[in-house]
Short mmCIF file of C-alpha atoms and ligand atoms in Angstrom, two decimals:
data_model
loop_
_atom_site.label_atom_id
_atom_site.label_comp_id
_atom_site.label_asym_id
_atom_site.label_seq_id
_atom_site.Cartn_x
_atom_site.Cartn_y
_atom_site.Cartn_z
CA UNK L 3 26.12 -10.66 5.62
CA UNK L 4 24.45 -9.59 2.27
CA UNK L 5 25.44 -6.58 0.73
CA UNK L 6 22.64 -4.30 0.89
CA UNK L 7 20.35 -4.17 -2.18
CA UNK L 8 21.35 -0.91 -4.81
CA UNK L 9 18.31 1.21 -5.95
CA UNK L 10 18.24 4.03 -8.31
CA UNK L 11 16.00 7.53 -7.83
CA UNK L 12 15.95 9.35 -10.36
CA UNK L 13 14.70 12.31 -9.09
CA UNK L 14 13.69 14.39 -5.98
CA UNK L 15 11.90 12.31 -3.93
CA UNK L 16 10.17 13.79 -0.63
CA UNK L 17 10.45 12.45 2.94
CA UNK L 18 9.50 10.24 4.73
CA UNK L 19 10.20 7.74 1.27
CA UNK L 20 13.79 8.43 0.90
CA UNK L 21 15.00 8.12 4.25
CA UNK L 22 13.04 5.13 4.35
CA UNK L 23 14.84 3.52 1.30
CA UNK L 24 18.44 4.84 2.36
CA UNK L 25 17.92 3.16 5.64
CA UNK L 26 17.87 0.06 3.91
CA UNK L 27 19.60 -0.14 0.58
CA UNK L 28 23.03 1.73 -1.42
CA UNK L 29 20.58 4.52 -3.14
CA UNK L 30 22.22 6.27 -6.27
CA UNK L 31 19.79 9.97 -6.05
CA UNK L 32 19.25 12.03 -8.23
CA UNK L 33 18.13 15.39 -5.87
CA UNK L 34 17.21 17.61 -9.01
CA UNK L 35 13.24 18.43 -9.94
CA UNK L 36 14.31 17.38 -13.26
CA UNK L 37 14.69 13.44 -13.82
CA UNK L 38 18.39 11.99 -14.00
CA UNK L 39 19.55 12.33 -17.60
CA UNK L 40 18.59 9.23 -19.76
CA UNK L 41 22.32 8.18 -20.30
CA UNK L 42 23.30 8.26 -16.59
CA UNK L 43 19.85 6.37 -15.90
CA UNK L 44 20.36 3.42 -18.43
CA UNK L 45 24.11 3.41 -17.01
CA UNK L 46 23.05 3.57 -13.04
CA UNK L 47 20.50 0.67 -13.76
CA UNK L 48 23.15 -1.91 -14.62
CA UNK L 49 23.41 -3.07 -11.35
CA UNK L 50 20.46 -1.74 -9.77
CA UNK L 51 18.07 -4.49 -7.80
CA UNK L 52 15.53 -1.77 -7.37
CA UNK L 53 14.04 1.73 -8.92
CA UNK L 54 11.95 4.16 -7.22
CA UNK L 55 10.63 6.30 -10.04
CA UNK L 56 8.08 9.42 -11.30
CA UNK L 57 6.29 9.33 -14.30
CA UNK L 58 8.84 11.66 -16.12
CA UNK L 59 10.99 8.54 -15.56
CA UNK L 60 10.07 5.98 -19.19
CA UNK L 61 11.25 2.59 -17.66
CA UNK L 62 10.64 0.75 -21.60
CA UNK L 63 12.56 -2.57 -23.13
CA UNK L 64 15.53 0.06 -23.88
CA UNK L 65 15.94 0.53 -20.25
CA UNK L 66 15.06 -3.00 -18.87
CA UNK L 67 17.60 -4.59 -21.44
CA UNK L 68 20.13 -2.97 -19.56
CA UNK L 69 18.97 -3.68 -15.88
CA UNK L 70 19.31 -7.41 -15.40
CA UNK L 71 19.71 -7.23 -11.90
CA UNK L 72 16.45 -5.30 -11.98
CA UNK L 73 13.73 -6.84 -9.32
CA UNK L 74 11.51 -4.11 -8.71
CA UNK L 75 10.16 -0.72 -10.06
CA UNK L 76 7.92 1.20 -7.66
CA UNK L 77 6.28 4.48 -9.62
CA UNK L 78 5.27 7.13 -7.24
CA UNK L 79 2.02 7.55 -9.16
CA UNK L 80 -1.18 5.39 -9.56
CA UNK L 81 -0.68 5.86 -13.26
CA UNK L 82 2.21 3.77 -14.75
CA UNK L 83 2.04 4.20 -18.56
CA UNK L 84 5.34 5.11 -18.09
CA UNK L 85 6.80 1.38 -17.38
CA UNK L 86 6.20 -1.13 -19.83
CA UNK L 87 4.31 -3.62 -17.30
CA UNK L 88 4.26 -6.45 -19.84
CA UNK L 89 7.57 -6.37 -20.22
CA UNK L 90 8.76 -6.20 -16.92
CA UNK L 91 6.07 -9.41 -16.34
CA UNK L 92 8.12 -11.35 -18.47
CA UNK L 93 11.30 -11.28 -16.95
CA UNK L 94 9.75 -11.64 -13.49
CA UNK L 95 9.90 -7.12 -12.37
CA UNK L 96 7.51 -6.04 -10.15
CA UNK L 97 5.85 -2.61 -10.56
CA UNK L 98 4.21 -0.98 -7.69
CA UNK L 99 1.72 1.80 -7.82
CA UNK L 100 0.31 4.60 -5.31
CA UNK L 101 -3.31 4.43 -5.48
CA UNK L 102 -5.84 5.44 -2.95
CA UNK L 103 -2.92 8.21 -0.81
CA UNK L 104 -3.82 10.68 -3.73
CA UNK L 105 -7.39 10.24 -4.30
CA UNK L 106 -8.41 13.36 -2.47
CA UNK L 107 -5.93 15.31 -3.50
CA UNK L 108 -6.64 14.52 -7.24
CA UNK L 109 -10.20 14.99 -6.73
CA UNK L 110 -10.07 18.22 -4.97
CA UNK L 111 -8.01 19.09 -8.36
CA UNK L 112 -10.75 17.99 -10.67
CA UNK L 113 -13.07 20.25 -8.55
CA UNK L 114 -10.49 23.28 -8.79
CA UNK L 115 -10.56 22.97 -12.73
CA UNK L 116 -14.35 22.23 -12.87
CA UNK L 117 -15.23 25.53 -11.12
CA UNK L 118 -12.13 27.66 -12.69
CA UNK L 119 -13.66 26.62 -15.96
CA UNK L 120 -17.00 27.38 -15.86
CA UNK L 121 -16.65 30.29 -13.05
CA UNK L 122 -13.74 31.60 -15.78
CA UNK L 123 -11.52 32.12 -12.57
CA UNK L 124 -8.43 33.10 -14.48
CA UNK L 125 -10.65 35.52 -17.11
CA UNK L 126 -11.48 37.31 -13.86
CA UNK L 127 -7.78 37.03 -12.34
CA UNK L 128 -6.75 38.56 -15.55
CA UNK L 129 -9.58 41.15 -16.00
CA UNK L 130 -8.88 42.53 -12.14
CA UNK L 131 -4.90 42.78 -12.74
CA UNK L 132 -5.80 44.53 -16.27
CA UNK L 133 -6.65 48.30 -15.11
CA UNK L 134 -9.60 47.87 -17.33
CA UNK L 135 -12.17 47.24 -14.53
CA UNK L 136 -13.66 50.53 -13.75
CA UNK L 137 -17.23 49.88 -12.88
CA UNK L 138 -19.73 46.62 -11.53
CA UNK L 139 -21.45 45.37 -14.87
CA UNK L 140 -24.27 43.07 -14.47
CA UNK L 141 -22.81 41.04 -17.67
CA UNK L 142 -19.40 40.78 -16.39
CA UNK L 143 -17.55 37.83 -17.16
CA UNK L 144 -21.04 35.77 -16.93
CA UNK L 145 -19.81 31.75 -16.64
CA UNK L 146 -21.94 28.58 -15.71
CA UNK L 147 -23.20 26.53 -12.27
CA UNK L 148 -21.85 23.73 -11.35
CA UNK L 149 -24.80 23.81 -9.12
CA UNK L 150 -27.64 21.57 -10.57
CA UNK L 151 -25.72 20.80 -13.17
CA UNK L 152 -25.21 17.03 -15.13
CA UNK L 153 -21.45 15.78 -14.25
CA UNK L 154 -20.81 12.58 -16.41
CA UNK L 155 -17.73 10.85 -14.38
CA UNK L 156 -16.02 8.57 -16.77
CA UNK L 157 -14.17 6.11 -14.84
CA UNK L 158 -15.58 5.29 -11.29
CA UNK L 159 -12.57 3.97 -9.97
CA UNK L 160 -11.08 5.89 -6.23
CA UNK L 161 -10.69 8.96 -7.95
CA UNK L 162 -14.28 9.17 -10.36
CA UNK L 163 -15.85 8.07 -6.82
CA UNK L 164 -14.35 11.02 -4.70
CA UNK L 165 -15.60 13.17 -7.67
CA UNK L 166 -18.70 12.40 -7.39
CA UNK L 167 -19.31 12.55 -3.75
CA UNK L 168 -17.86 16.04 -3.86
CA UNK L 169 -19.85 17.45 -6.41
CA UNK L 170 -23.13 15.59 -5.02
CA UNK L 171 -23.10 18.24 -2.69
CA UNK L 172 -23.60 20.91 -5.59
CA UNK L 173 -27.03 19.11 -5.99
CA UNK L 174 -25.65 17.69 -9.20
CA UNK L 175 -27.07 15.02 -11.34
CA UNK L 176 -24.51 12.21 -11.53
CA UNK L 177 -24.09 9.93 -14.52
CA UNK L 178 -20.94 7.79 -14.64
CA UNK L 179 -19.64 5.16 -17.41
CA UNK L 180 -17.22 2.44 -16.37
CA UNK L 181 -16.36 -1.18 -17.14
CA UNK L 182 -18.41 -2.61 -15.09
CA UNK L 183 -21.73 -0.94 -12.88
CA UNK L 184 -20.99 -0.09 -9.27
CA UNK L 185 -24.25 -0.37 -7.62
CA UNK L 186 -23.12 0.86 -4.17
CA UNK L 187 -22.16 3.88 -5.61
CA UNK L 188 -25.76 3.77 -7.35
CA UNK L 189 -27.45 3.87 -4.10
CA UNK L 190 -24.78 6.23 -2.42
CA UNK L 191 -25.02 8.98 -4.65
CA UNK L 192 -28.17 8.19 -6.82
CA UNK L 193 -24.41 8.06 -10.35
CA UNK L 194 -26.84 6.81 -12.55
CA UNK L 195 -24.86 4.68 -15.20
CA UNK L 196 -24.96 5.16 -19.15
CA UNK L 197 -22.96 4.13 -21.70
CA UNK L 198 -20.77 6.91 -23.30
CA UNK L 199 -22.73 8.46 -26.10
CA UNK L 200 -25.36 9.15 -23.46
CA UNK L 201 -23.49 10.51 -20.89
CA UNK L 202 -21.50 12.86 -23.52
CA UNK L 203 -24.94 14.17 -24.48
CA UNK L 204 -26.37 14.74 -21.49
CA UNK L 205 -23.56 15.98 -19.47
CA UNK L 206 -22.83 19.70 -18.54
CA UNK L 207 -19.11 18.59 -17.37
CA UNK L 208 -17.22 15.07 -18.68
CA UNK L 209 -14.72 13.98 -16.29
CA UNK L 210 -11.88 11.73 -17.35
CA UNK L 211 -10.69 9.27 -14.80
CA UNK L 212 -9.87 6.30 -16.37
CA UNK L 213 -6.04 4.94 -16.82
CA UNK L 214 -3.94 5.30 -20.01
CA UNK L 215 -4.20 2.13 -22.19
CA UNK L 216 -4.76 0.66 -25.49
CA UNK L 217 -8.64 0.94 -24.84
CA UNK L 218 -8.49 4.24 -23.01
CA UNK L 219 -6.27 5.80 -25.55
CA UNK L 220 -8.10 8.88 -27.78
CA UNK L 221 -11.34 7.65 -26.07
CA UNK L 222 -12.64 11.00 -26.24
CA UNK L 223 -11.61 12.24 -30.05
CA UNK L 224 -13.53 14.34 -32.74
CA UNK L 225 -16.58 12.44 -32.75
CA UNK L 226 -17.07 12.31 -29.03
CA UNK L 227 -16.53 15.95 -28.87
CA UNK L 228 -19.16 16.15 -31.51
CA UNK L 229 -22.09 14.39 -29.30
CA UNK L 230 -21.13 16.82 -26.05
CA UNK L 231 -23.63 20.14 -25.75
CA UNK L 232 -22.08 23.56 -26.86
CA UNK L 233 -22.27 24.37 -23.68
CA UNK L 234 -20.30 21.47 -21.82
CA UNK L 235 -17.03 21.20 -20.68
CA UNK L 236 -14.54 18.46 -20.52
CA UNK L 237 -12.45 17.78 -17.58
CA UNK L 238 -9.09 15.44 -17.92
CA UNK L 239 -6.91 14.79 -14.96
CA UNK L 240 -6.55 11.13 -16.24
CA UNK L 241 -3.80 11.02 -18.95
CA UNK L 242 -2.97 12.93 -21.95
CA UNK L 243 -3.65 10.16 -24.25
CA UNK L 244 -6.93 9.31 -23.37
CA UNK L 245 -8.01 12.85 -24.96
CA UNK L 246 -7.35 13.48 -28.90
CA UNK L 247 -5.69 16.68 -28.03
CA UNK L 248 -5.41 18.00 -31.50
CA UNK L 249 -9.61 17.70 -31.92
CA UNK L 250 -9.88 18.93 -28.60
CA UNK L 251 -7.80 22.38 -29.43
CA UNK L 252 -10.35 22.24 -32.57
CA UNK L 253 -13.51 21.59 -30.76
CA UNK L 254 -12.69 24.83 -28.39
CA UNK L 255 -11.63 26.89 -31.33
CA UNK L 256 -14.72 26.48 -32.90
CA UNK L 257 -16.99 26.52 -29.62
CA UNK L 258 -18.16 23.08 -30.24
CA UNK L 259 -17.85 22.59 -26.51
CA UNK L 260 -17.42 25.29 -24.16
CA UNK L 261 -14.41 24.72 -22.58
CA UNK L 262 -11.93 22.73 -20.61
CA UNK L 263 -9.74 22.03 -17.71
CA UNK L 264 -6.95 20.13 -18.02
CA UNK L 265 -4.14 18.74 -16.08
CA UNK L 266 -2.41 16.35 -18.06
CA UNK L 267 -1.22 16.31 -22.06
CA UNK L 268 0.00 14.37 -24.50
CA UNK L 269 3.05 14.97 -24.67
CA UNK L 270 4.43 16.33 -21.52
CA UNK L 271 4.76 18.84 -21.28
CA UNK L 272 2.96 20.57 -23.74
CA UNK L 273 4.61 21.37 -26.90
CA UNK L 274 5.21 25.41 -27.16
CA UNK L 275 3.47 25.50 -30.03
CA UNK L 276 0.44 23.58 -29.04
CA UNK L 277 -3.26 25.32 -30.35
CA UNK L 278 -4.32 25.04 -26.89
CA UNK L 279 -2.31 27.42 -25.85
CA UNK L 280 -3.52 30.18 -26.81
CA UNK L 281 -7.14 29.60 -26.30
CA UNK L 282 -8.83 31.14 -23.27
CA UNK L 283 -11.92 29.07 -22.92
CA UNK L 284 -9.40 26.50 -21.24
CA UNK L 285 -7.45 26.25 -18.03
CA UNK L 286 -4.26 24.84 -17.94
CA UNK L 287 -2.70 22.84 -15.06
CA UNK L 288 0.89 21.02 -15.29
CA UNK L 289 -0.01 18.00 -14.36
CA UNK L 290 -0.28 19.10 -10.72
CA UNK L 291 -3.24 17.06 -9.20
CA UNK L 292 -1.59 15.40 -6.73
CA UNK L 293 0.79 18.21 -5.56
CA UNK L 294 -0.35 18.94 -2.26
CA UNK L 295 2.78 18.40 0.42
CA UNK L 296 0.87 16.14 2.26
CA UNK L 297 -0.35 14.21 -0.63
CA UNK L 298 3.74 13.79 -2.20
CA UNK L 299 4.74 12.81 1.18
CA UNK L 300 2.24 9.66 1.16
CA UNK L 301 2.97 8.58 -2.22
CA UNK L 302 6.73 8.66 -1.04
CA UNK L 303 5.80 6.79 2.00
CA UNK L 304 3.71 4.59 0.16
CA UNK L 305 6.31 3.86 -2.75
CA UNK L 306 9.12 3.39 -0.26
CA UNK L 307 7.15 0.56 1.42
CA UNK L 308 6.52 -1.25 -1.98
CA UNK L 309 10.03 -1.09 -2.76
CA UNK L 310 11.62 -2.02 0.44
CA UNK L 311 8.82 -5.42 0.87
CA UNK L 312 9.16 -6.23 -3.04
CA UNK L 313 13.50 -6.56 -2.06
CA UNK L 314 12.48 -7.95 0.94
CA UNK L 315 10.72 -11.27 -1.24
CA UNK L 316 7.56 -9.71 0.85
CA UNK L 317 4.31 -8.69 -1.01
CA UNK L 318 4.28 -4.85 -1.79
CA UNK L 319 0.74 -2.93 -0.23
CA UNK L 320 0.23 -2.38 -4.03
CA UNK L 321 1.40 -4.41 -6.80
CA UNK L 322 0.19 -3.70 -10.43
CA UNK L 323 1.60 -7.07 -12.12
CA UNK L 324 1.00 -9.64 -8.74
CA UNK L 325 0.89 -12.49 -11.42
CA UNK L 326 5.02 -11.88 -10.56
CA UNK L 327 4.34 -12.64 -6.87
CA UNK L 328 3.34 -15.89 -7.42
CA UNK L 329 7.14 -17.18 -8.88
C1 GLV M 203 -0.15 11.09 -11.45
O1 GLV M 203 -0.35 11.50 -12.54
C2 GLV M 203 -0.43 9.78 -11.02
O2 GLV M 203 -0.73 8.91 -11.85
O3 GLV M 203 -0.35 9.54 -9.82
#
């Protein structure tokens, strides 16, 4: 009989996943929130046939060089900036993703920042805790609709699409940018497509959800700040990278743009010292979007099931480099 196959996880990883993968294979875990220290992860992969990883987790040449045994990494995430596909291409490593199981979740995130943003939800938290509310004001903590208002969705992939139905039914107007024009999504929700500098002009909220990449990265930097109203905000539950974070923290300092909701940051976390900080015409998330329980127990589920049909010489439900599949 074959020994079973040994996978590494280098973090908590929620039910049903885990179980899944120790019913199958020798599973070195790492229970703690934090991920397994870097040298005890480039030690454990030396033998390891299979990892089943979080972002937090940098699976680079550093760490392949040391895994030759290495047949599979599945990333409990859609992103996977974190593994260095082309690399694990070349020497024949599959990496496995979890799109579609956190859509929702991700878009009912981008809805939470849109409307703590411009409602100023944690102003008012703040302002009620204070002891410094003593009478109704009609200029109170005045913010902006979301009702009526322009969203420019940039990205239309799962997540821009869930966006946009949701906030269709805020009677907004829709404009989206994207690679390539999605007509159904045209006629579904009347997303009329533009090409960037329009949509930044026109739109009352930008909404990042495109992947981390060469192309994507600083896509929206000092000049594209420039071309968006005074009176927009920016929305980024994509990637850090994909937002010039230092312009950004300028932009909002100056009131170029009226705020922002963010989730994710470049780096991660956020630097103590980072501007944005200490401005209030932003809120803050830590790169929570998908952290509903029901939403981490898919993605397990879902990254489980890549691993376990990637060892098994089976095709994964969702394989990033499938050019791997065909050797
Ligand atoms: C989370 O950031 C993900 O990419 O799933």
């Amino acid at each position: 009989m074959n020994a079973p196959p040994y996978v590494v996880v280098p973090q908590y990883l929620h039910e049903p996943g885990l179980g899944m993968v120790r019913d199958v294979a020798r599973v070195e875990y790492w229970p703690e929130e934090s991920v397994m220290p870097r040298e005890k992860l480039l030690a454990a992969v030396a033998t390891a046939d299979g990892i089943l990883c979080h972002p937090p987790a940098r699976c680079n040449r550093e760490l392949l060089d040391r895994a030759p045994r290495l047949r599979v990494i599945s990333n409990v995430a859609v992103g996977y900036d974190n593994v260095d596909v082309p690399a694990c291409t070349e020497r024949g490593i599959i990496v496995c993703n979890t799109p579609g199981v956190l859509t929702d979740a991700t878009a009912d995130a981008t809805l939470a920042l849109m409307l703590a943003v411009c409602r100023r939800a944690i102003d008012n938290d703040r302002f009620t805790r204070s002891g410094n509310w003593h009478y109704w004001t009609p200029r109170l903590l005045l913010g902006q609709d979301l009702t009526e208002a322009t969203v420019g969705i940039v990205g239309m992939g799962r997540i821009g699409l869930e966006v946009a139905r949701r906030v269709r039914a805020f009677r907004t107007r829709i404009l989206y940018h994207n690679r390539h024009r999605r007509p159904e999504v045209e006629a579904e929700l009347g997303a009329i497509y533009v090409d960037l500098p329009t949509l930044l002009a026109e739109s009352d909220f930008v909404c990042l959800h495109v992947p981390a990449n060469a192309e994507t990265r600083h896509l929206i930097s000092a000049a594209e700040l420039a071309q968006m109203k005074p009176t927009a905000y920016l929305i980024n539950v994509a990637r850090g990278a994909v937002v010039d974070q230092k312009a950004l923290a300028e932009a909002l300092k100056a009131g170029r743009i009226a705020g922002a909701g963010l989730d994710v940051y470049d780096p991660e976390p956020i630097a103590a010292d980072d501007p944005l900080l200490s401005l209030e015409n932003c809120v803050l998330f830590p790169h929570v979007a998908s952290a509903t329980l029901r939403c981490r127990q898919r993605m397990s589920e879902l990254a489980a099931r890549n691993l376990l049909a990637a060892l098994a010489g089976e095709t994964p439900p969702a394989c990033v480099n499938p050019e791997v599949l065909k050797n």
